[in-house]
C-alpha cells in the first residue's frame, strides 16, 4: 500500500508546474499540517482549534509576520468519515498583505493499515500592496532609474481579491504519515486597478513523518521532513523531534541553506498544547537579522452528541 501512495505522490510532483513561491513559511509545520495540506483535516480524530503566529527576520524592516487560525474536526456520515473546517490567514511581507479564508474538506478512505485522505480548500485570497509606503529613492539599473515612476508599480494602497483552490492527499498509519498538496491550483488573478495584476503562483508541498519508541523508556522519536518547491527553487526542512511521556517535546530542524530551528513544547492538561520555535539564520541574513520566532497553540477536544431522553410521568403518582 505504501508503494501505491508513494507512486501517487511522485506522479503529482511530475505534473505540477509553478512560477514563484507565495505561501508563508512555518517552522512547526508538523504541528499544523492543515496550514498547507487540506487533506490532513481531522487526522487527530478530535476537534482542533489552532492558532499559529510567526515573526519573520526580527530586526529587519518589513521582515514579515504571519498569523494562521483554523478550526477543524471529524464528521461521520453513515459509515464514512470526513474532515471539515475553516481557516483564516493574515500574512505580511514587505509591502504585501496577503489575507485568505478557506473552507476545508477531506474525505477519508480506509486503505491497508491506515487511511487515505483526499482534501480541498475552497475560499478567497485578498492581496494588498502598500504602494504609498514605498520610498522614492533611486535604483541603479544601468542608468539611474526611478522605479516609483513605473506605471506598473502602484503608488497608492491597492487590494484585489480572487477565488482560490488548494488540493491535497494524505496517507497515515499509527506510526507513519505522508502527504502531498498544491496551493493556488487555479492561480487566481488579483487585479489592482486597470493596469496592474498579480497572479499567486502554485506551490507544491511534500511531507512525511515517522515515529518509534525507544525500548524501555517513555521517549518517542519523531523524524519528519517538509519539501516546498515551485520548480524554480526548492526549500527542504529536515526535523528531529523527541517526545517524553506524550507531554513534553523538543528538537531541531535544518532548513537547507536558510536556518537552524530550535523548538520545544508541552501538552497541558485539558487538551491545550503550546509550541515555540526559534530560527537562527544559517546564511548572510545572520548579519542583519536576529532570527525568527514562532508560537503555535492547539486546543483539542472531543464532541460526542448525547441522545435526548424523554421523561414521562404517570398520573398515578401526581
Coordinates of C-alpha atoms in Angstrom, one line a residue:
X1 CA 0.0 0.0 0.0
X2 CA 2.9 2.4 0.7
X3 CA 4.2 1.8 -2.8
X4 CA 0.8 2.9 -4.2
X5 CA 0.7 6.0 -2.1
X6 CA 4.3 7.0 -2.9
X7 CA 3.6 6.4 -6.6
X8 CA 0.6 8.8 -6.4
X9 CA 2.8 11.4 -4.7
X10 CA 5.5 11.0 -7.3
X11 CA 3.0 11.4 -10.2
X12 CA 1.7 14.7 -8.7
X13 CA 5.2 16.0 -8.3
X14 CA 5.9 15.3 -12.0
X15 CA 2.8 17.0 -13.4
X16 CA 2.8 20.2 -11.3
X17 CA 4.4 23.5 -12.5
X18 CA 4.5 26.9 -10.9
X19 CA 6.1 30.3 -11.1
X20 CA 7.2 31.5 -7.6
X21 CA 6.6 30.7 -4.0
X22 CA 3.8 32.7 -2.5
X23 CA 2.8 30.9 0.7
X24 CA 4.1 31.7 4.2
X25 CA 6.7 29.7 6.0
X26 CA 6.2 27.6 9.1
X27 CA 8.9 26.1 11.2
X28 CA 6.5 24.0 13.3
X29 CA 4.8 22.5 10.2
X30 CA 4.4 19.1 11.9
X31 CA 2.0 20.6 14.5
X32 CA -0.3 22.2 11.9
X33 CA -0.2 20.3 8.6
X34 CA -3.7 21.6 7.6
X35 CA -2.0 25.0 7.0
X36 CA -0.5 23.6 3.8
X37 CA -2.5 20.4 3.2
X38 CA -6.3 20.3 3.5
X39 CA -6.3 16.5 3.4
X40 CA -4.8 16.4 6.9
X41 CA -8.0 17.9 8.3
X42 CA -9.3 15.9 11.3
X43 CA -6.4 13.4 11.3
X44 CA -6.3 13.6 15.1
X45 CA -9.9 12.4 15.4
X46 CA -10.6 15.4 17.6
X47 CA -11.9 19.0 17.1
X48 CA -8.7 21.1 16.8
X49 CA -8.6 24.8 17.3
X50 CA -5.2 26.0 16.2
X51 CA -3.5 29.4 16.3
X52 CA -0.1 30.0 14.8
X53 CA 1.9 33.2 14.8
X54 CA 5.3 33.9 13.2
X55 CA 7.6 36.9 13.3
X56 CA 10.0 36.6 10.4
X57 CA 13.5 38.0 10.4
X58 CA 13.4 40.1 13.6
X59 CA 15.3 43.4 13.4
X60 CA 14.9 43.6 9.6
X61 CA 12.5 46.3 8.4
X62 CA 9.3 44.8 7.0
X63 CA 10.6 41.3 7.7
X64 CA 7.1 40.0 7.8
X65 CA 4.5 38.5 10.2
X66 CA 2.1 35.6 9.7
X67 CA -1.0 34.6 11.7
X68 CA -2.9 31.5 10.9
X69 CA -6.1 30.4 12.7
X70 CA -8.2 27.3 12.0
X71 CA -10.8 25.0 13.4
X72 CA -11.2 21.5 12.0
X73 CA -13.0 18.4 13.2
X74 CA -14.2 15.0 12.1
X75 CA -17.8 14.3 10.8
X76 CA -19.3 10.8 10.4
X77 CA -21.9 10.4 7.8
X78 CA -23.4 7.0 7.5
X79 CA -20.4 4.7 7.6
X80 CA -17.9 7.2 6.0
X81 CA -15.6 9.7 7.8
X82 CA -15.0 13.2 6.7
X83 CA -13.0 16.2 7.9
X84 CA -14.4 19.7 7.8
X85 CA -13.0 23.0 8.9
X86 CA -12.4 26.7 8.4
X87 CA -9.1 28.7 8.3
X88 CA -8.1 32.3 8.3
X89 CA -4.7 33.7 7.2
X90 CA -3.1 37.1 7.6
X91 CA 0.4 37.3 6.1
X92 CA 2.5 40.5 5.8
X93 CA 5.8 40.5 3.9
X94 CA 7.4 43.8 2.8
X95 CA 4.7 46.0 1.4
X96 CA 2.5 43.0 0.6
X97 CA -0.5 41.9 2.7
X98 CA -2.0 38.5 2.0
X99 CA -5.3 37.6 3.6
X100 CA -7.3 34.5 3.0
X101 CA -10.2 32.5 4.2
X102 CA -10.8 28.8 3.2
X103 CA -13.4 26.1 3.8
X104 CA -11.6 22.8 4.3
X105 CA -12.9 19.4 3.4
X106 CA -11.3 15.9 3.5
X107 CA -12.8 12.6 2.5
X108 CA -11.1 9.6 4.3
X109 CA -10.9 6.1 2.9
X110 CA -9.6 3.0 4.7
X111 CA -6.6 1.7 2.9
X112 CA -4.3 -1.1 4.0
X113 CA -3.1 -0.5 7.6
X114 CA -4.2 3.2 7.6
X115 CA -6.4 5.6 5.7
X116 CA -6.1 7.8 2.6
X117 CA -7.5 11.3 2.7
X118 CA -8.3 13.5 -0.3
X119 CA -8.9 17.1 0.6
X120 CA -9.6 20.5 -0.8
X121 CA -9.6 24.2 0.3
X122 CA -12.1 26.5 -1.3
X123 CA -12.1 30.1 -0.5
X124 CA -10.9 33.6 -1.3
X125 CA -7.5 35.3 -1.2
X126 CA -7.1 39.0 -0.8
X127 CA -3.8 40.6 -1.8
X128 CA -2.9 44.2 -1.0
X129 CA 0.1 46.3 -1.7
X130 CA 1.1 49.4 0.3
X131 CA 2.3 51.5 -2.6
X132 CA 2.1 54.7 -0.7
X133 CA 4.8 53.4 1.8
X134 CA 7.4 52.8 -0.9
X135 CA 10.2 55.3 -0.5
X136 CA 11.1 57.4 -3.5
X137 CA 14.8 56.6 -3.9
X138 CA 16.9 55.9 -6.9
X139 CA 17.8 52.4 -8.0
X140 CA 20.8 51.8 -10.3
X141 CA 19.7 49.6 -13.2
X142 CA 22.1 50.7 -16.0
X143 CA 21.3 54.4 -15.9
X144 CA 19.7 55.7 -12.7
X145 CA 16.1 54.6 -12.7
X146 CA 13.3 56.0 -10.5
X147 CA 11.1 52.9 -10.0
X148 CA 8.3 54.9 -8.4
X149 CA 7.6 56.4 -11.8
X150 CA 7.0 53.0 -13.3
X151 CA 3.2 52.8 -14.1
X152 CA 3.2 49.1 -13.3
X153 CA 4.1 49.7 -9.7
X154 CA 1.1 51.0 -7.6
X155 CA 1.9 54.3 -5.8
X156 CA -1.1 54.0 -3.5
X157 CA -2.5 51.3 -1.3
X158 CA -4.3 48.8 -3.5
X159 CA -6.1 45.5 -2.9
X160 CA -7.6 42.8 -5.0
X161 CA -9.5 39.5 -4.5
X162 CA -9.7 36.2 -6.2
X163 CA -11.3 32.7 -5.8
X164 CA -8.7 30.2 -4.6
X165 CA -8.4 26.4 -4.7
X166 CA -5.9 24.2 -2.8
X167 CA -5.8 20.4 -3.2
X168 CA -4.1 17.6 -1.2
X169 CA -3.7 13.9 -0.5
X170 CA -2.7 12.4 2.9
X171 CA -2.0 8.8 3.9
X172 CA -1.4 7.8 7.5
X173 CA -1.0 4.8 9.7
X174 CA -0.5 4.7 13.5
X175 CA 3.3 5.1 13.0
X176 CA 3.7 6.8 9.6
X177 CA 2.3 9.6 7.5
X178 CA 3.0 11.2 4.2
X179 CA 1.2 13.8 2.2
X180 CA 1.4 16.0 -0.9
X181 CA -0.5 19.2 -1.7
X182 CA -0.6 22.1 -4.1
X183 CA -1.8 25.5 -3.2
X184 CA -3.4 28.0 -5.6
X185 CA -4.1 25.4 -8.2
X186 CA -6.2 27.8 -10.3
X187 CA -3.6 30.6 -9.9
X188 CA -6.2 33.3 -9.4
X189 CA -5.6 36.7 -11.0
X190 CA -5.5 39.6 -8.5
X191 CA -6.2 42.9 -10.2
X192 CA -5.0 46.2 -8.9
X193 CA -6.9 48.7 -11.0
X194 CA -6.9 48.6 -14.7
X195 CA -3.2 48.3 -15.4
X196 CA -1.7 46.0 -12.7
X197 CA -2.4 42.5 -11.8
X198 CA -0.7 39.8 -9.7
X199 CA -1.0 36.0 -10.0
X200 CA -0.2 34.0 -6.9
X201 CA 1.9 31.1 -8.0
X202 CA 1.2 27.5 -7.2
X203 CA 3.4 25.8 -4.7
X204 CA 3.9 22.1 -4.2
X205 CA 4.4 20.7 -0.7
X206 CA 5.5 17.2 0.2
X207 CA 5.8 15.9 3.7
X208 CA 6.4 12.7 5.6
X209 CA 7.0 11.6 9.2
X210 CA 7.5 8.5 11.3
X211 CA 7.5 7.7 15.0
X212 CA 9.2 4.9 17.0
X213 CA 9.5 4.3 20.8
X214 CA 12.9 3.9 22.5
X215 CA 12.7 0.4 24.2
X216 CA 12.2 0.6 28.0
X217 CA 11.6 4.3 28.1
X218 CA 8.8 6.9 27.7
X219 CA 10.7 8.6 24.9
X220 CA 9.4 8.7 21.3
X221 CA 11.4 9.8 18.3
X222 CA 9.6 11.6 15.5
X223 CA 11.7 12.4 12.5
X224 CA 9.9 14.3 9.7
X225 CA 10.6 16.4 6.6
X226 CA 8.9 19.1 4.5
X227 CA 9.7 19.9 0.9
X228 CA 8.3 23.0 -0.8
X229 CA 9.0 23.8 -4.4
X230 CA 7.9 26.0 -7.3
X231 CA 10.1 24.0 -9.7
X232 CA 12.4 27.0 -9.9
X233 CA 13.6 27.0 -6.3
X234 CA 13.2 24.4 -3.5
X235 CA 13.2 24.5 0.3
X236 CA 13.8 21.4 2.4
X237 CA 13.2 21.1 6.2
X238 CA 14.8 18.1 8.0
X239 CA 13.4 17.7 11.5
X240 CA 14.2 15.5 14.6
X241 CA 11.6 15.6 17.4
X242 CA 12.0 13.9 20.8
X243 CA 8.8 13.5 22.9
X244 CA 8.6 12.3 26.5
X245 CA 5.6 10.7 28.1
X246 CA 3.3 12.2 25.5
X247 CA 3.7 15.5 27.3
X248 CA 7.0 17.3 26.6
X249 CA 8.8 17.6 23.3
X250 CA 11.8 19.4 21.8
X251 CA 14.0 19.1 18.8
X252 CA 16.0 20.6 15.9
X253 CA 15.3 21.3 12.3
X254 CA 17.6 22.3 9.5
X255 CA 16.2 24.3 6.6
X256 CA 18.6 23.8 3.8
X257 CA 20.9 26.9 3.3
X258 CA 18.5 29.0 5.3
X259 CA 18.2 28.4 9.1
X260 CA 18.7 26.1 12.1
X261 CA 15.5 25.8 14.0
X262 CA 15.2 25.1 17.8
X263 CA 11.8 24.2 19.1
X264 CA 10.1 22.9 22.2
X265 CA 6.5 22.4 23.6
X266 CA 4.2 20.9 26.1
X267 CA 0.9 19.2 26.2
X268 CA -1.0 20.9 29.0
X269 CA -3.8 19.1 30.9
X270 CA -7.2 19.8 29.3
X271 CA -6.3 19.4 25.7
X272 CA -4.2 22.5 25.3
X273 CA -0.8 22.3 23.6
X274 CA 1.8 25.1 23.2
X275 CA 4.8 25.0 20.9
X276 CA 7.6 27.6 20.4
X277 CA 10.4 27.7 17.8
X278 CA 13.3 30.0 17.1
X279 CA 15.1 30.2 13.7
X280 CA 18.8 31.0 13.7
X281 CA 19.7 32.2 10.2
X282 CA 22.4 30.0 8.5
X283 CA 23.1 32.4 5.7
X284 CA 24.1 36.0 5.3
X285 CA 20.9 37.1 6.9
X286 CA 22.6 36.4 10.3
X287 CA 24.4 39.8 9.7
X288 CA 21.2 41.8 9.6
X289 CA 18.5 39.7 11.5
X290 CA 18.2 38.2 15.0
X291 CA 16.2 35.3 13.6
X292 CA 12.6 34.4 13.5
X293 CA 10.1 33.5 16.3
X294 CA 7.0 31.3 16.0
X295 CA 4.4 30.1 18.5
X296 CA 1.7 27.6 18.0
X297 CA -1.3 26.9 20.3
X298 CA -3.7 24.0 19.8
X299 CA -6.8 23.2 21.8
X300 CA -8.2 19.7 21.1
X301 CA -11.4 18.3 22.4
X302 CA -13.9 15.6 21.5
X303 CA -17.6 16.3 20.9
X304 CA -20.0 13.4 21.5
X305 CA -23.6 14.3 20.8
X306 CA -25.8 12.9 23.6
X307 CA -29.1 11.3 22.9
X308 CA -32.1 13.2 24.2
X309 CA -34.3 11.3 26.6
X310 CA -37.9 12.0 27.1
X311 CA -39.4 11.6 30.6
X312 CA -43.0 10.6 31.2
X313 CA -44.9 11.0 34.5
X314 CA -47.7 8.7 35.4
X315 CA -50.9 10.3 36.6
X316 CA -51.0 7.7 39.3
X317 CA -48.1 9.4 41.2
X318 CA -49.1 13.0 40.7

